[in-house]
Short mmCIF file of C-alpha atoms and ligand atoms in Angstrom, two decimals:
data_model
loop_
_atom_site.label_atom_id
_atom_site.label_comp_id
_atom_site.label_asym_id
_atom_site.label_seq_id
_atom_site.Cartn_x
_atom_site.Cartn_y
_atom_site.Cartn_z
CA MET A 1 6.45 24.05 -26.98
CA GLU A 2 8.20 26.58 -29.12
CA LYS A 3 10.87 24.09 -29.59
CA LYS A 4 9.10 21.41 -29.91
CA SER A 5 11.39 19.59 -27.52
CA PHE A 6 8.01 17.08 -27.50
CA GLY A 7 6.78 16.98 -31.57
CA ALA A 8 3.84 16.49 -32.11
CA ALA A 9 2.41 15.37 -28.18
CA GLY A 10 3.61 18.93 -27.58
CA GLU A 11 1.49 20.40 -29.14
CA THR A 12 -1.74 20.23 -26.87
CA ILE A 13 -1.54 21.32 -23.03
CA ILE A 14 -3.65 19.96 -20.58
CA ILE A 15 -4.80 22.33 -18.08
CA GLU A 16 -6.48 19.72 -14.83
CA GLU A 17 -7.10 21.24 -10.88
CA PHE A 18 -4.42 21.27 -8.56
CA LEU A 19 -5.43 18.26 -6.09
CA THR A 20 -4.38 18.50 -2.60
CA GLY A 21 -5.20 16.50 1.01
CA GLU A 22 -4.49 13.62 2.21
CA GLU A 23 -3.91 10.32 -0.48
CA ILE A 24 -5.25 6.82 0.93
CA SER A 25 -5.31 3.73 -0.79
CA ILE A 26 -8.26 1.16 -0.68
CA LEU A 27 -8.20 -1.62 -2.05
CA SER A 28 -11.09 -4.37 -2.54
CA ILE A 29 -11.71 -8.12 -3.61
CA THR A 30 -15.00 -8.41 -6.45
CA ASP A 31 -16.24 -11.10 -8.56
CA GLY A 32 -18.21 -8.80 -10.78
CA GLN A 33 -21.35 -7.59 -8.99
CA THR A 34 -20.09 -7.77 -5.18
CA ILE A 35 -17.28 -6.02 -3.60
CA VAL A 36 -15.32 -6.67 -0.79
CA VAL A 37 -13.67 -3.69 0.77
CA LEU A 38 -10.36 -4.03 2.58
CA GLU A 39 -8.34 -2.09 4.78
CA PRO A 40 -7.32 1.31 4.62
CA SER A 41 -4.85 2.34 3.93
CA GLN A 42 -2.16 5.16 3.68
CA ASP A 43 1.09 4.86 1.16
CA HIS A 44 4.00 7.04 1.14
CA LYS A 45 5.48 7.01 -2.57
CA ARG A 46 8.39 9.83 -1.47
CA ALA A 47 11.80 8.55 -1.38
CA PHE A 48 13.06 10.58 2.16
CA ASP A 49 11.37 11.33 4.82
CA ASN A 50 8.89 14.13 5.18
CA ASP A 51 8.02 13.81 1.36
CA GLN A 52 11.46 14.97 0.33
CA GLY A 53 13.03 13.74 -2.75
CA PRO A 54 11.90 11.22 -5.77
CA ASN A 55 8.69 9.55 -5.89
CA THR A 56 9.27 5.94 -5.46
CA GLY A 57 6.51 2.62 -6.06
CA GLY A 58 5.68 2.95 -1.99
CA MET A 59 8.88 3.49 0.64
CA GLY A 60 5.99 2.37 3.45
CA ALA A 61 2.93 2.32 4.19
CA TYR A 62 0.56 1.51 7.89
CA SER A 63 -3.38 0.88 8.14
CA PRO A 64 -5.76 1.73 9.19
CA PRO A 65 -5.32 6.24 8.69
CA PRO A 66 -7.28 7.73 11.76
CA PHE A 67 -8.24 10.03 9.48
CA LEU A 68 -10.53 7.95 7.72
CA LYS A 69 -13.47 7.90 9.90
CA PRO A 70 -16.64 5.56 9.25
CA LYS A 71 -18.79 8.39 6.79
CA LEU A 72 -15.64 9.26 5.29
CA MET A 73 -15.23 5.52 3.59
CA ASN A 74 -18.83 4.57 3.30
CA GLN A 75 -19.51 7.81 1.25
CA ILE A 76 -16.21 6.05 -1.37
CA ILE A 77 -17.59 2.77 -1.94
CA ARG A 78 -20.81 4.37 -2.06
CA GLU A 79 -19.45 7.05 -4.61
CA ILE A 80 -16.38 5.83 -5.98
CA LEU A 81 -15.87 2.23 -5.37
CA VAL A 82 -19.68 0.45 -6.49
CA PRO A 83 -20.41 2.91 -8.86
CA THR A 84 -16.75 2.37 -10.85
CA ILE A 85 -17.21 -1.93 -10.69
CA HIS A 86 -21.23 -1.75 -12.17
CA ALA A 87 -20.14 0.59 -14.67
CA MET A 88 -17.93 -2.28 -16.15
CA LYS A 89 -20.72 -4.68 -15.47
CA ARG A 90 -22.84 -2.21 -17.70
CA MET A 91 -20.09 -2.16 -20.52
CA ASN A 92 -20.09 -5.95 -20.62
CA ARG A 93 -16.61 -5.63 -19.32
CA PRO A 94 -17.26 -6.74 -15.86
CA TYR A 95 -13.79 -7.49 -13.47
CA ARG A 96 -12.86 -9.82 -11.12
CA GLY A 97 -10.03 -9.55 -8.78
CA VAL A 98 -8.29 -6.58 -6.38
CA LEU A 99 -9.68 -3.00 -7.66
CA TYR A 100 -6.84 -0.84 -6.53
CA ALA A 101 -8.00 2.40 -5.93
CA GLY A 102 -6.22 5.42 -5.39
CA LEU A 103 -7.45 8.45 -3.69
CA ILE A 104 -6.77 12.15 -2.55
CA LEU A 105 -9.41 13.40 0.30
CA THR A 106 -9.34 16.20 -0.84
CA PRO A 107 -11.67 19.55 1.32
CA THR A 108 -14.14 19.03 -1.83
CA GLY A 109 -14.99 15.24 -1.09
CA PRO A 110 -12.96 11.72 -1.96
CA LYS A 111 -11.01 12.11 -5.76
CA VAL A 112 -9.48 9.48 -7.73
CA LEU A 113 -6.17 9.49 -8.50
CA GLU A 114 -5.99 5.95 -9.69
CA PHE A 115 -6.75 2.30 -9.99
CA ASN A 116 -4.71 -1.22 -10.05
CA VAL A 117 -5.50 -3.57 -11.26
CA ARG A 118 -3.82 -4.80 -8.41
CA PHE A 119 -2.34 -5.74 -4.52
CA GLY A 120 -0.46 -2.82 -3.67
CA ASP A 121 3.22 -2.25 -2.92
CA PRO A 122 3.62 -1.76 0.29
CA GLU A 123 -0.32 -1.48 1.46
CA THR A 124 -0.69 -5.08 0.89
CA GLN A 125 1.24 -5.90 3.62
CA PRO A 126 -0.02 -4.11 6.97
CA LEU A 127 -3.31 -5.48 5.15
CA MET A 128 -2.44 -8.94 5.64
CA ILE A 129 -0.78 -8.99 9.61
CA ARG A 130 -3.85 -7.66 9.81
CA LEU A 131 -5.82 -9.98 8.64
CA LYS A 132 -6.57 -12.87 10.98
CA SER A 133 -9.01 -14.91 7.98
CA ASP A 134 -7.59 -16.97 5.38
CA LEU A 135 -7.26 -15.21 2.91
CA VAL A 136 -7.75 -17.98 0.05
CA PRO A 137 -11.50 -18.35 0.53
CA LEU A 138 -11.45 -15.30 -0.33
CA LEU A 139 -9.93 -14.74 -3.81
CA LEU A 140 -11.24 -18.17 -4.98
CA ALA A 141 -15.12 -16.73 -4.26
CA ALA A 142 -14.18 -13.85 -6.31
CA THR A 143 -12.38 -15.75 -9.20
CA GLU A 144 -15.34 -18.15 -9.47
CA GLY A 145 -18.30 -15.64 -8.46
CA ARG A 146 -20.06 -16.59 -5.30
CA LEU A 147 -18.74 -13.81 -2.68
CA GLU A 148 -22.23 -12.59 -1.81
CA LYS A 149 -23.51 -16.16 -1.02
CA SER A 150 -20.48 -17.46 -0.31
CA ASN A 151 -20.09 -15.17 2.57
CA VAL A 152 -16.98 -15.33 3.58
CA LYS A 153 -15.59 -13.68 6.29
CA VAL A 154 -13.03 -11.49 6.07
CA GLU A 155 -11.71 -11.02 9.83
CA TRP A 156 -9.48 -7.78 10.39
CA THR A 157 -7.36 -7.92 13.83
CA PRO A 158 -8.12 -3.55 15.07
CA GLN A 159 -4.06 -3.17 15.79
CA THR A 160 -2.51 -0.99 14.05
CA SER A 161 0.76 -2.55 11.41
CA VAL A 162 3.18 -0.23 9.75
CA CYS A 163 5.36 -2.01 6.92
CA VAL A 164 8.34 -0.09 6.44
CA VAL A 165 10.32 -0.22 2.88
CA MET A 166 13.50 -1.25 3.02
CA ALA A 167 15.75 -0.13 -0.05
CA SER A 168 18.90 -0.10 -2.34
CA GLY A 169 20.92 3.17 -1.82
CA GLY A 170 20.83 5.16 -5.45
CA TYR A 171 17.34 4.21 -5.45
CA PRO A 172 14.85 5.05 -7.08
CA GLY A 173 17.28 6.21 -10.38
CA SER A 174 20.04 3.52 -10.33
CA TYR A 175 21.30 0.68 -7.60
CA GLN A 176 24.23 -2.13 -6.87
CA LYS A 177 21.94 -6.11 -6.96
CA GLY A 178 23.90 -8.90 -5.16
CA LEU A 179 25.00 -6.96 -1.61
CA PRO A 180 24.41 -9.46 1.06
CA ILE A 181 21.37 -9.22 3.84
CA LYS A 182 22.95 -9.08 6.98
CA GLY A 183 20.96 -9.60 10.14
CA LEU A 184 17.76 -11.05 9.06
CA ASN A 185 17.93 -14.46 11.64
CA ASN A 186 16.62 -12.35 14.11
CA ALA A 187 13.65 -11.43 11.86
CA ASN A 188 12.13 -14.88 12.81
CA GLN A 189 12.77 -14.20 16.01
CA THR A 190 9.85 -11.91 16.79
CA LYS A 191 5.64 -12.19 17.15
CA THR A 192 5.36 -8.64 16.29
CA ALA A 193 6.72 -9.19 13.35
CA THR A 194 7.29 -10.83 9.52
CA VAL A 195 9.54 -9.53 7.02
CA PHE A 196 7.67 -9.14 3.46
CA HIS A 197 11.01 -10.74 0.87
CA ALA A 198 10.44 -8.35 -2.25
CA GLY A 199 13.94 -7.59 -4.13
CA THR A 200 15.75 -10.29 -2.22
CA ALA A 201 16.99 -14.31 -3.61
CA LEU A 202 19.61 -16.61 -1.57
CA LYS A 203 22.40 -17.07 -3.31
CA GLY A 204 24.46 -20.28 -1.76
CA SER A 205 23.58 -19.61 1.91
CA GLU A 206 23.35 -16.20 1.97
CA ILE A 207 20.20 -14.07 1.52
CA ILE A 208 21.38 -11.51 -1.42
CA THR A 209 19.35 -8.37 -2.26
CA THR A 210 18.20 -7.61 -6.43
CA GLY A 211 16.32 -5.27 -6.03
CA GLY A 212 15.47 -1.33 -4.90
CA ARG A 213 12.77 -2.49 -2.79
CA VAL A 214 14.64 -5.10 -0.69
CA LEU A 215 12.13 -6.05 2.41
CA GLY A 216 9.03 -4.48 3.95
CA ILE A 217 9.09 -5.10 7.64
CA THR A 218 6.38 -5.00 8.91
CA ALA A 219 4.51 -4.74 12.24
CA LEU A 220 1.82 -4.26 14.15
CA GLY A 221 1.19 -2.72 17.96
CA GLN A 222 -1.85 -1.26 19.63
CA ASP A 223 -1.67 2.39 18.18
CA ILE A 224 0.69 3.49 15.53
CA LYS A 225 3.25 4.71 17.82
CA GLN A 226 3.70 0.96 19.00
CA ALA A 227 4.07 -0.70 15.12
CA ARG A 228 6.17 1.67 14.30
CA GLN A 229 8.36 0.66 17.41
CA HIS A 230 8.00 -2.71 16.65
CA ALA A 231 8.84 -2.34 13.55
CA TYR A 232 11.63 0.38 13.57
CA GLU A 233 13.08 -2.29 16.77
CA LEU A 234 13.81 -4.79 14.03
CA ILE A 235 14.66 -2.63 11.02
CA LYS A 236 17.84 -1.66 13.43
CA LYS A 237 18.87 -5.57 13.14
CA ILE A 238 19.29 -5.89 9.80
CA SER A 239 21.35 -3.97 7.19
CA TRP A 240 23.65 -4.49 3.61
CA ASP A 241 25.95 -2.33 2.26
CA GLY A 242 24.14 1.57 1.61
CA ALA A 243 20.36 0.27 2.92
CA PHE A 244 18.49 2.90 3.17
CA TYR A 245 14.84 3.31 4.74
CA ARG A 246 12.26 5.75 6.19
CA ASN A 247 12.32 7.81 9.86
CA ASP A 248 8.61 9.00 9.50
CA ILE A 249 6.29 6.56 7.96
CA GLY A 250 3.04 6.58 10.48
CA MET A 251 3.48 9.99 11.18
CA LYS A 252 1.19 11.45 9.37
CA ALA A 253 -0.97 9.48 11.87
CA LEU A 254 -0.02 10.57 14.23
CA ASN A 255 0.87 14.65 13.69
CA ARG A 256 -2.59 14.93 13.01
N1 LIG B 301 2.52 1.74 -3.82
C1 LIG B 301 2.40 1.98 -5.21
C2 LIG B 301 1.27 1.07 -5.82
O1 LIG B 301 0.76 -0.01 -5.43
O2 LIG B 301 1.81 1.16 -6.66
#
């Protein structure tokens, strides 16, 4: 402040409450009036194991977090999601689409860190692999403002899912692009896992890297342990120069 390094922007300080607790992501779909809350998930924002290293867009996620009990989920819906949707309606700006609430479960209750008006990445991958019903009628009913009337079914498998992001060496800093990815054919041979492509492209007959977060290796299991096992078994078959991933996705569910 003394050196005025940030110019006028450095003249004011905002002191905020320091929030501690588990971070969770609650995605919901709304037509501006009715809310369909999707299953909860937990992202892993830091680049390396044990939440070390720089922040990223997300290095992996799992669903559902076992510590998010129905009572707490209902509190989140009642105190956060419903008032938010209704406030936008009252302001004559009804919102239709995905409302993503990034929350932190503090000792004094759930608090909002951020809202996004889109699906979360990588939270959506573990949700999609658990979704048994068709997503399209749900999205259509939301865009056409008939979520309440159309009674669209949303069915989930009770199984647990884990998505581990494979990233380019150097991410979230600078990284090389255009590297051929090996072993993707193995990915088609397993019924318990799906590979979601994020930063890839087809070049001739090869699939190459084009981004920082390249693949989301997503697997189901009877529990978090088995889902992790399925995801990491598949990850070991896929490679490119410099690829890296976190080894501890979902461990927060196991360690609690
Ligand atoms: N995973 C964080 C986000 O989608 O913003």
